[in-house]
CSV table of C-alpha atoms (C1' of nucleotides) in Angstrom, one decimal:
chain,number,residue,atom,x,y,z
A,1,MET,CA,14.9,16.4,-16.1
A,2,THR,CA,13.0,14.4,-13.5
A,3,ILE,CA,12.7,10.7,-13.8
A,4,ILE,CA,9.3,9.3,-12.8
A,5,ARG,CA,9.2,5.7,-11.6
A,6,LEU,CA,5.8,4.0,-10.9
A,7,GLY,CA,5.1,1.4,-8.3
A,8,TYR,CA,2.0,-0.3,-6.9
A,9,VAL,CA,0.7,-1.8,-3.7
A,10,ALA,CA,0.9,-5.2,-2.1
A,11,MET,CA,-1.0,-7.5,-4.5
A,12,SER,CA,-1.4,-8.3,-8.2
A,13,MET,CA,-4.6,-8.4,-10.2
A,14,GLU,CA,-2.7,-10.3,-12.9
A,15,LEU,CA,-1.0,-13.1,-11.0
A,16,THR,CA,-3.5,-15.6,-9.8
A,17,ASN,CA,-3.5,-17.2,-6.4
A,18,SER,CA,-0.6,-15.0,-5.3
A,19,SER,CA,-2.0,-13.4,-2.1
A,20,PRO,CA,0.6,-12.1,0.3
A,21,SER,CA,-2.1,-11.4,2.9
A,22,GLN,CA,-3.7,-14.8,3.7
A,23,THR,CA,-4.8,-14.7,7.3
A,24,MET,CA,-6.2,-16.3,10.4
A,25,THR,CA,-8.3,-14.1,12.7
A,26,PHE,CA,-7.8,-14.2,16.4
A,27,LYS,CA,-11.3,-15.6,16.8
A,28,GLN,CA,-10.4,-18.5,14.6
A,29,PHE,CA,-7.1,-19.0,16.4
A,30,GLN,CA,-8.9,-19.0,19.8
A,31,LYS,CA,-11.3,-21.8,18.6
A,32,LEU,CA,-8.4,-24.2,18.2
A,33,SER,CA,-7.9,-26.5,21.1
A,34,ASP,CA,-4.2,-27.1,20.4
A,35,ARG,CA,-2.4,-23.8,20.7
A,36,GLU,CA,0.9,-25.2,19.3
A,37,ALA,CA,-0.9,-26.5,16.3
A,38,GLY,CA,-2.4,-23.1,15.8
A,39,ILE,CA,1.0,-21.5,15.9
A,40,ARG,CA,2.3,-24.0,13.3
A,41,LYS,CA,-0.7,-23.1,11.1
A,42,LEU,CA,0.1,-19.4,11.5
A,43,GLU,CA,3.7,-20.1,10.4
A,44,ARG,CA,2.4,-22.1,7.3
A,45,ILE,CA,0.3,-19.1,6.3
A,46,ALA,CA,3.1,-16.7,6.8
A,47,LYS,CA,5.5,-18.8,4.8
A,48,SER,CA,2.9,-19.0,1.9
A,49,ASN,CA,2.5,-15.2,2.1
A,50,LEU,CA,6.3,-14.6,1.9
A,51,GLU,CA,6.6,-17.1,-1.0
A,52,ASN,CA,3.7,-15.4,-2.8
A,53,CYS,CA,5.4,-12.0,-2.1
A,54,LEU,CA,8.6,-13.3,-3.9
A,55,ARG,CA,6.5,-14.4,-6.8
A,56,LEU,CA,5.1,-10.9,-6.9
A,57,LEU,CA,8.6,-9.4,-7.0
A,58,LYS,CA,9.5,-11.8,-9.9
A,59,HIS,CA,6.3,-10.7,-11.7
A,60,ASN,CA,7.4,-7.1,-11.1
A,61,LYS,CA,10.9,-7.8,-12.6
A,62,GLY,CA,9.3,-9.4,-15.7
A,63,ASN,CA,7.4,-6.1,-16.1
A,64,ASP,CA,10.2,-3.7,-15.4
A,65,ILE,CA,8.6,-2.7,-12.1
A,66,SER,CA,11.2,-1.8,-9.4
A,67,PHE,CA,9.0,0.0,-6.8
A,68,PHE,CA,6.6,-2.0,-4.6
A,69,ARG,CA,4.8,-1.7,-1.3
A,70,PHE,CA,4.8,-4.9,0.8
A,71,SER,CA,1.5,-6.0,2.4
A,72,SER,CA,1.5,-5.2,6.2
A,73,ARG,CA,-0.3,-8.5,6.8
A,74,LEU,CA,2.5,-10.8,5.8
A,75,ILE,CA,2.6,-12.5,9.3
A,76,PRO,CA,-1.0,-13.0,10.7
A,77,LEU,CA,-1.4,-12.1,14.4
A,78,ALA,CA,2.4,-11.3,14.6
A,79,ASN,CA,1.7,-8.3,16.8
A,80,HIS,CA,-1.2,-9.7,18.8
A,81,GLU,CA,-0.7,-9.3,22.5
A,82,ALA,CA,-1.9,-12.9,23.1
A,83,LEU,CA,1.0,-14.2,20.9
A,84,GLU,CA,3.8,-12.2,22.4
A,85,ASP,CA,5.7,-15.4,23.1
A,86,TRP,CA,5.6,-16.5,19.5
A,87,ASN,CA,9.0,-16.0,17.8
A,88,TYR,CA,7.7,-15.7,14.3
A,89,LEU,CA,11.0,-14.6,12.8
A,90,SER,CA,13.2,-17.7,13.2
A,91,PRO,CA,11.0,-20.1,11.2
A,92,LEU,CA,10.7,-17.5,8.4
A,93,LYS,CA,14.4,-16.7,8.2
A,94,GLU,CA,15.0,-18.2,4.8
A,95,GLU,CA,11.9,-16.8,3.1
A,96,LEU,CA,12.7,-13.3,4.4
A,97,LYS,CA,16.3,-13.5,3.2
A,98,ALA,CA,15.2,-14.7,-0.2
A,99,LEU,CA,12.8,-11.8,-0.5
A,100,GLY,CA,15.5,-9.3,0.5
A,101,ASP,CA,18.2,-10.8,-1.7
A,102,PHE,CA,16.0,-10.7,-4.7
A,103,ALA,CA,14.9,-7.1,-4.1
A,104,LYS,CA,18.5,-6.0,-3.6
A,105,GLN,CA,19.8,-7.9,-6.6
A,106,GLU,CA,17.1,-6.3,-8.8
A,107,LYS,CA,17.7,-2.9,-7.2
A,108,MET,CA,14.1,-2.6,-6.1
A,109,ARG,CA,12.7,0.0,-3.8
A,110,VAL,CA,10.4,-1.8,-1.4
A,111,ASP,CA,8.6,-0.5,1.7
A,112,PHE,CA,5.6,-0.7,4.0
A,113,HIS,CA,2.5,1.3,4.9
A,114,PRO,CA,1.4,0.1,8.4
A,115,ASP,CA,-2.3,0.6,8.5
A,116,HIS,CA,-4.1,3.5,10.0
A,117,PHE,CA,-4.4,1.9,13.5
A,118,VAL,CA,-0.8,2.7,14.0
A,119,LEU,CA,-0.9,6.1,15.7
A,120,LEU,CA,2.1,7.8,17.2
A,121,ASN,CA,0.0,10.8,18.4
A,122,THR,CA,-2.6,8.9,20.4
A,123,PRO,CA,-3.3,10.0,24.0
A,124,LYS,CA,-3.8,6.4,25.0
A,125,LYS,CA,-0.8,4.5,26.4
A,126,GLU,CA,-2.1,1.1,25.2
A,127,THR,CA,-2.6,2.3,21.7
A,128,LEU,CA,0.8,3.9,21.6
A,129,LYS,CA,2.4,0.7,22.8
A,130,ALA,CA,0.5,-1.4,20.2
A,131,SER,CA,1.6,1.0,17.5
A,132,THR,CA,5.2,0.9,18.6
A,133,THR,CA,5.0,-2.9,18.6
A,134,THR,CA,3.6,-3.0,15.1
A,135,LEU,CA,6.3,-0.6,13.9
A,136,ALA,CA,9.0,-2.7,15.5
A,137,MET,CA,7.6,-5.8,13.6
A,138,HIS,CA,7.9,-3.9,10.3
A,139,VAL,CA,11.5,-3.0,11.1
A,140,ARG,CA,12.3,-6.5,12.1
A,141,LEU,CA,10.9,-7.9,8.9
A,142,LEU,CA,13.1,-5.5,6.9
A,143,GLU,CA,16.1,-6.5,9.0
A,144,GLY,CA,15.3,-10.1,8.3
A,145,MET,CA,15.3,-9.3,4.6
A,146,GLY,CA,18.7,-7.6,5.0
A,147,ILE,CA,17.2,-4.4,3.9
A,148,ASP,CA,18.2,-1.1,5.5
A,149,PRO,CA,15.0,0.0,7.3
A,150,THR,CA,15.7,3.7,6.8
A,151,HIS,CA,12.6,5.5,5.4
A,152,ARG,CA,10.6,2.3,4.7
A,153,CYS,CA,7.4,2.8,6.7
A,154,VAL,CA,4.9,5.5,5.7
A,155,LEU,CA,2.6,6.7,8.4
A,156,HIS,CA,-0.2,9.3,8.8
A,157,VAL,CA,0.2,11.9,11.5
A,158,GLY,CA,-2.8,10.3,13.3
A,159,GLY,CA,-6.0,11.5,14.9
A,160,GLY,CA,-7.2,15.1,15.5
A,161,TYR,CA,-8.7,14.5,18.9
A,162,ASN,CA,-10.7,17.7,18.6
A,163,ASP,CA,-7.6,19.8,18.9
A,164,LYS,CA,-5.2,19.7,16.0
A,165,GLU,CA,-2.5,21.8,17.5
A,166,LYS,CA,-2.4,19.7,20.6
A,167,ALA,CA,-2.5,16.5,18.5
A,168,LEU,CA,0.6,17.8,16.6
A,169,GLU,CA,2.4,18.6,19.8
A,170,ARG,CA,1.6,15.2,21.2
A,171,PHE,CA,3.1,13.6,18.1
A,172,ILE,CA,6.4,15.5,18.9
A,173,HIS,CA,6.2,14.5,22.6
A,174,ASN,CA,5.6,10.8,21.8
A,175,TRP,CA,8.3,10.9,19.1
A,176,MET,CA,10.8,11.7,21.8
A,177,TYR,CA,10.0,8.4,23.5
A,178,THR,CA,10.1,6.4,20.2
A,179,PRO,CA,13.1,4.1,19.8
A,180,LYS,CA,15.6,5.5,17.2
A,181,GLY,CA,15.4,2.3,15.1
A,182,ILE,CA,11.7,3.0,14.6
A,183,GLN,CA,12.2,6.8,14.1
A,184,ASP,CA,14.7,6.1,11.3
A,185,ALA,CA,12.2,3.9,9.4
A,186,VAL,CA,9.3,6.4,9.4
A,187,MET,CA,8.1,8.7,6.6
A,188,LEU,CA,5.0,10.9,7.1
A,189,GLU,CA,2.1,11.5,4.7
A,190,ASN,CA,-0.5,14.2,4.6
A,191,ASP,CA,-4.0,12.8,5.1
A,192,ASP,CA,-7.4,13.3,3.6
A,193,THR,CA,-9.4,14.6,6.6
A,194,THR,CA,-7.2,16.3,9.2
A,195,PHE,CA,-3.5,17.0,8.7
A,196,THR,CA,-2.7,19.0,5.6
A,197,MET,CA,0.6,19.3,3.7
A,198,ILE,CA,1.6,22.3,5.8
A,199,ASP,CA,0.7,20.5,9.1
A,200,THR,CA,2.7,17.5,8.0
A,201,LEU,CA,5.6,19.7,6.9
A,202,TYR,CA,5.7,21.3,10.3
A,203,LEU,CA,6.5,17.9,11.9
A,204,CYS,CA,8.7,16.7,9.1
A,205,GLU,CA,11.0,19.8,9.2
A,206,LYS,CA,11.0,19.9,13.0
A,207,LEU,CA,11.8,16.2,13.4
A,208,GLY,CA,13.8,15.4,10.3
A,209,ILE,CA,11.2,13.1,8.7
A,210,PRO,CA,10.7,12.7,4.9
A,211,LEU,CA,7.3,13.8,3.7
A,212,VAL,CA,5.4,11.5,1.3
A,213,PHE,CA,3.0,13.9,-0.5
A,214,ASP,CA,-0.4,12.5,-1.5
A,215,TYR,CA,-1.9,14.7,-4.1
A,216,HIS,CA,-5.3,13.1,-3.9
A,217,HIS,CA,-5.4,13.7,-0.1
A,218,HIS,CA,-4.3,17.2,-0.7
A,219,LEU,CA,-7.2,17.8,-3.0
A,220,ALA,CA,-9.5,16.4,-0.4
A,221,CYS,CA,-8.0,18.3,2.6
A,222,HIS,CA,-6.0,21.4,1.9
A,223,ASN,CA,-7.2,24.3,4.0
A,224,ASP,CA,-6.7,26.6,0.9
A,225,GLU,CA,-2.9,25.8,0.9
A,226,ASP,CA,-1.1,26.3,-2.4
A,227,TRP,CA,0.9,23.1,-2.6
A,228,GLU,CA,3.1,24.3,-5.5
A,229,LYS,CA,4.4,27.2,-3.4
A,230,ASP,CA,5.8,24.8,-0.8
A,231,TRP,CA,6.7,21.9,-3.0
A,232,GLU,CA,10.4,22.7,-2.6
A,233,ARG,CA,10.1,22.3,1.1
A,234,VAL,CA,8.7,18.8,0.6
A,235,VAL,CA,11.6,17.9,-1.6
A,236,SER,CA,14.0,19.2,1.0
A,237,THR,CA,12.7,16.8,3.6
A,238,TRP,CA,14.3,14.1,1.5
A,239,ASP,CA,17.8,15.7,1.4
A,240,ALA,CA,19.2,13.4,4.0
A,241,SER,CA,17.5,10.3,2.7
A,242,PRO,CA,19.3,7.5,0.9
A,243,LEU,CA,16.1,7.2,-1.3
A,244,PRO,CA,14.5,9.4,-3.9
A,245,VAL,CA,11.5,11.6,-3.2
A,246,LYS,CA,8.3,9.4,-2.9
A,247,MET,CA,4.7,10.3,-3.3
A,248,HIS,CA,1.3,8.7,-3.6
A,249,ILE,CA,-0.9,9.0,-6.6
A,250,SER,CA,-4.6,8.0,-6.7
A,251,SER,CA,-7.8,9.3,-8.2
A,252,PRO,CA,-11.2,10.0,-6.7
A,253,LYS,CA,-13.8,7.4,-7.2
A,254,GLY,CA,-16.5,10.0,-7.8
A,255,GLU,CA,-17.8,13.4,-6.7
A,256,LYS,CA,-19.8,12.0,-3.8
A,257,ASP,CA,-17.1,9.5,-2.7
A,258,PHE,CA,-14.2,11.8,-3.5
A,259,ARG,CA,-11.9,10.4,-0.9
A,260,SER,CA,-12.3,6.7,-2.1
A,261,HIS,CA,-9.8,5.3,-4.5
A,262,ALA,CA,-10.9,4.8,-8.1
A,263,ASP,CA,-10.1,1.6,-10.0
A,264,TYR,CA,-7.6,3.4,-12.3
A,265,ILE,CA,-5.5,6.6,-12.4
A,266,ASP,CA,-6.8,9.7,-14.1
A,267,ILE,CA,-3.9,10.7,-16.3
A,268,ASP,CA,-4.9,14.3,-16.6
A,269,MET,CA,-4.8,14.8,-12.9
A,270,PHE,CA,-1.5,13.0,-12.7
A,271,PHE,CA,0.1,15.2,-15.4
A,272,THR,CA,-1.2,18.4,-13.8
A,273,PHE,CA,0.9,17.3,-10.8
A,274,LEU,CA,3.9,16.2,-12.9
A,275,LYS,CA,4.1,19.4,-15.0
A,276,ALA,CA,4.3,21.4,-11.8
A,277,VAL,CA,7.1,19.4,-10.2
A,278,GLN,CA,9.1,18.9,-13.4
A,279,GLY,CA,12.8,19.6,-12.8
A,280,SER,CA,12.4,20.0,-9.0
A,281,THR,CA,14.5,16.9,-8.2
A,282,SER,CA,16.2,14.1,-10.1
A,283,GLN,CA,13.7,11.4,-9.5
A,284,ILE,CA,10.2,11.0,-8.0
A,285,ASP,CA,8.9,7.5,-7.1
A,286,CYS,CA,5.1,7.5,-7.5
A,287,MET,CA,3.2,4.8,-5.6
A,288,ILE,CA,0.0,4.1,-7.4
A,289,GLU,CA,-2.9,3.4,-5.0
A,290,ALA,CA,-5.7,2.1,-7.2
A,291,LYS,CA,-8.2,-0.7,-6.8
A,292,LYS,CA,-6.8,-2.4,-9.9
A,293,LYS,CA,-3.3,-2.4,-8.5
A,294,ASP,CA,-0.7,-3.4,-11.1
A,295,GLN,CA,-3.4,-3.3,-13.9
A,296,ALA,CA,-3.8,0.4,-13.1
A,297,LEU,CA,-0.1,0.9,-13.5
A,298,PHE,CA,-0.1,-1.0,-16.9
A,299,LYS,CA,-3.1,1.0,-18.1
A,300,LEU,CA,-1.5,4.3,-17.0
A,301,MET,CA,1.7,3.5,-18.9
A,302,GLU,CA,-0.3,2.6,-22.0
A,303,GLU,CA,-1.8,6.1,-21.9
A,304,ILE,CA,1.5,7.7,-21.1
A,305,LYS,CA,3.1,6.1,-24.1
A,306,LYS,CA,0.7,7.9,-26.4
A,307,ARG,CA,1.8,11.3,-25.2
A,308,LYS,CA,4.4,13.2,-27.2
A,309,ASP,CA,5.9,15.2,-24.3
A,310,ILE,CA,7.5,12.2,-22.6
A,311,GLU,CA,10.4,9.8,-23.1
A,312,ILE,CA,9.8,6.2,-22.1
A,313,ILE,CA,12.7,4.5,-20.2
A,314,ASP,CA,11.1,1.2,-19.4
A,315,ARG,CA,7.7,-0.3,-18.7
A,316,SER,CA,7.3,1.7,-15.4
A,317,THR,CA,9.7,4.6,-15.8
A,318,PHE,CA,9.7,7.7,-18.0
A,319,ARG,CA,10.9,11.2,-18.2
A,320,LEU,CA,9.1,14.5,-19.2
A,321,LYS,CA,10.7,16.3,-22.2
B,1,DG,C1',-19.8,-19.1,-9.0
B,2,DG,C1',-21.6,-14.9,-7.3
B,3,DT,C1',-23.3,-12.5,-3.0
B,4,DC,C1',-23.5,-11.5,1.7
B,5,DG,C1',-21.9,-11.4,6.4
B,6,DT,C1',-17.9,-11.5,9.4
B,7,DC,C1',-13.3,-10.3,11.2
B,8,DA,C1',-10.0,-6.8,13.1
B,9,DA,C1',-8.3,-2.2,14.4
B,10,DG,C1',-9.0,3.3,16.3
B,11,DG,C1',-11.1,7.6,15.1
B,12,DG,C1',-15.1,10.2,14.3
B,13,DG,C1',-19.7,11.4,14.1
B,14,DT,C1',-24.5,11.1,15.8
B,15,DG,C1',-28.0,11.1,19.3
C,1,DC,C1',-22.1,6.8,26.8
C,2,DA,C1',-23.9,3.7,23.1
C,3,DC,C1',-23.9,2.9,18.5
C,4,DC,C1',-22.6,2.6,13.8
C,5,DC,C1',-19.7,3.9,10.0
C,6,DC,C1',-15.2,4.3,7.9
C,7,DT,C1',-11.2,1.1,5.6
C,8,DT,C1',-8.9,-3.3,3.9
C,9,DG,C1',-8.6,-8.2,1.9
C,10,DA,C1',-9.6,-12.8,3.2
C,11,DC,C1',-12.8,-16.3,3.8
C,12,DG,C1',-16.8,-19.0,5.2
C,13,DA,C1',-21.7,-19.7,4.4
C,14,DC,C1',-25.3,-19.6,1.4
C,15,DC,C1',-28.1,-20.5,-2.7
DNA sequence: GGTCGTCAAGGGGTG
DNA sequence: CACCCCTTGACGACC
């Protein structure tokens, strides 16, 4: 019997004034006459983001939620090339450790999803360098928290560049030049426009990377692939991971804007997926990507509780009968 | 207190 | 090659 654990992304719609993504744009930073004062301000914003992030984890604990994606904007301008000399880690040591200690103490699965400008298959050297720098920042933050970075960063395969086969091969080529510390942190996700489940499986099996299956993306971009037929292969990409199988769950906003995320999760679509994977592995962690964030998780659980074919474990975890 | 424009990134599509 | 749209949340300006 497969345990299903739900998580949500980055911010809460319930907790007020708890943004972990407050920011200062580079344009604002440049306007400041005193660069050192600007850096101190960046540090104050980062501290507030980390403190709010800890509040979010405590909010999660209070609601039995033990699966959470950190915002990738915790440290504003951390990977900006004009601030390469800024050591953002040392002034944030305590806050990072507090976050990691709490997550470990409460046995929470926490991870990141660096945004879609992080591209490992780009043909441009500068873009690859910036992507590697951004990934290195994510790994450093995890290390600062005292959390093993293994399989904590979900990425897309990248751009198609008018030649999908070549773009896949370039991923492999660039991967060989990617530091091992970053390789170990990466998971790959099928996307909604270019790289299907089978395309992504090709890379994952070849390079030993866990595949995060996004069912909504699959419905948007599948090339007539039968996902159920190859689901076992997806599960196998997690064999060597210390973490359970992970997937993304979201629902289309509408027919016209099918690829956009709806406010909440369509329970019927979710259960169509769950029924098909039932029994395939001991646990699946489902990251809810909905506009209403934690409220979407709570609403989904309310609907799930009404069903007769499930057994509730806690406020974010259940099992199919 | 809503609403709109701006910020930042790379890819992708159009002309 | 030029342009604009995609996406995200924050935030300033405006009435």
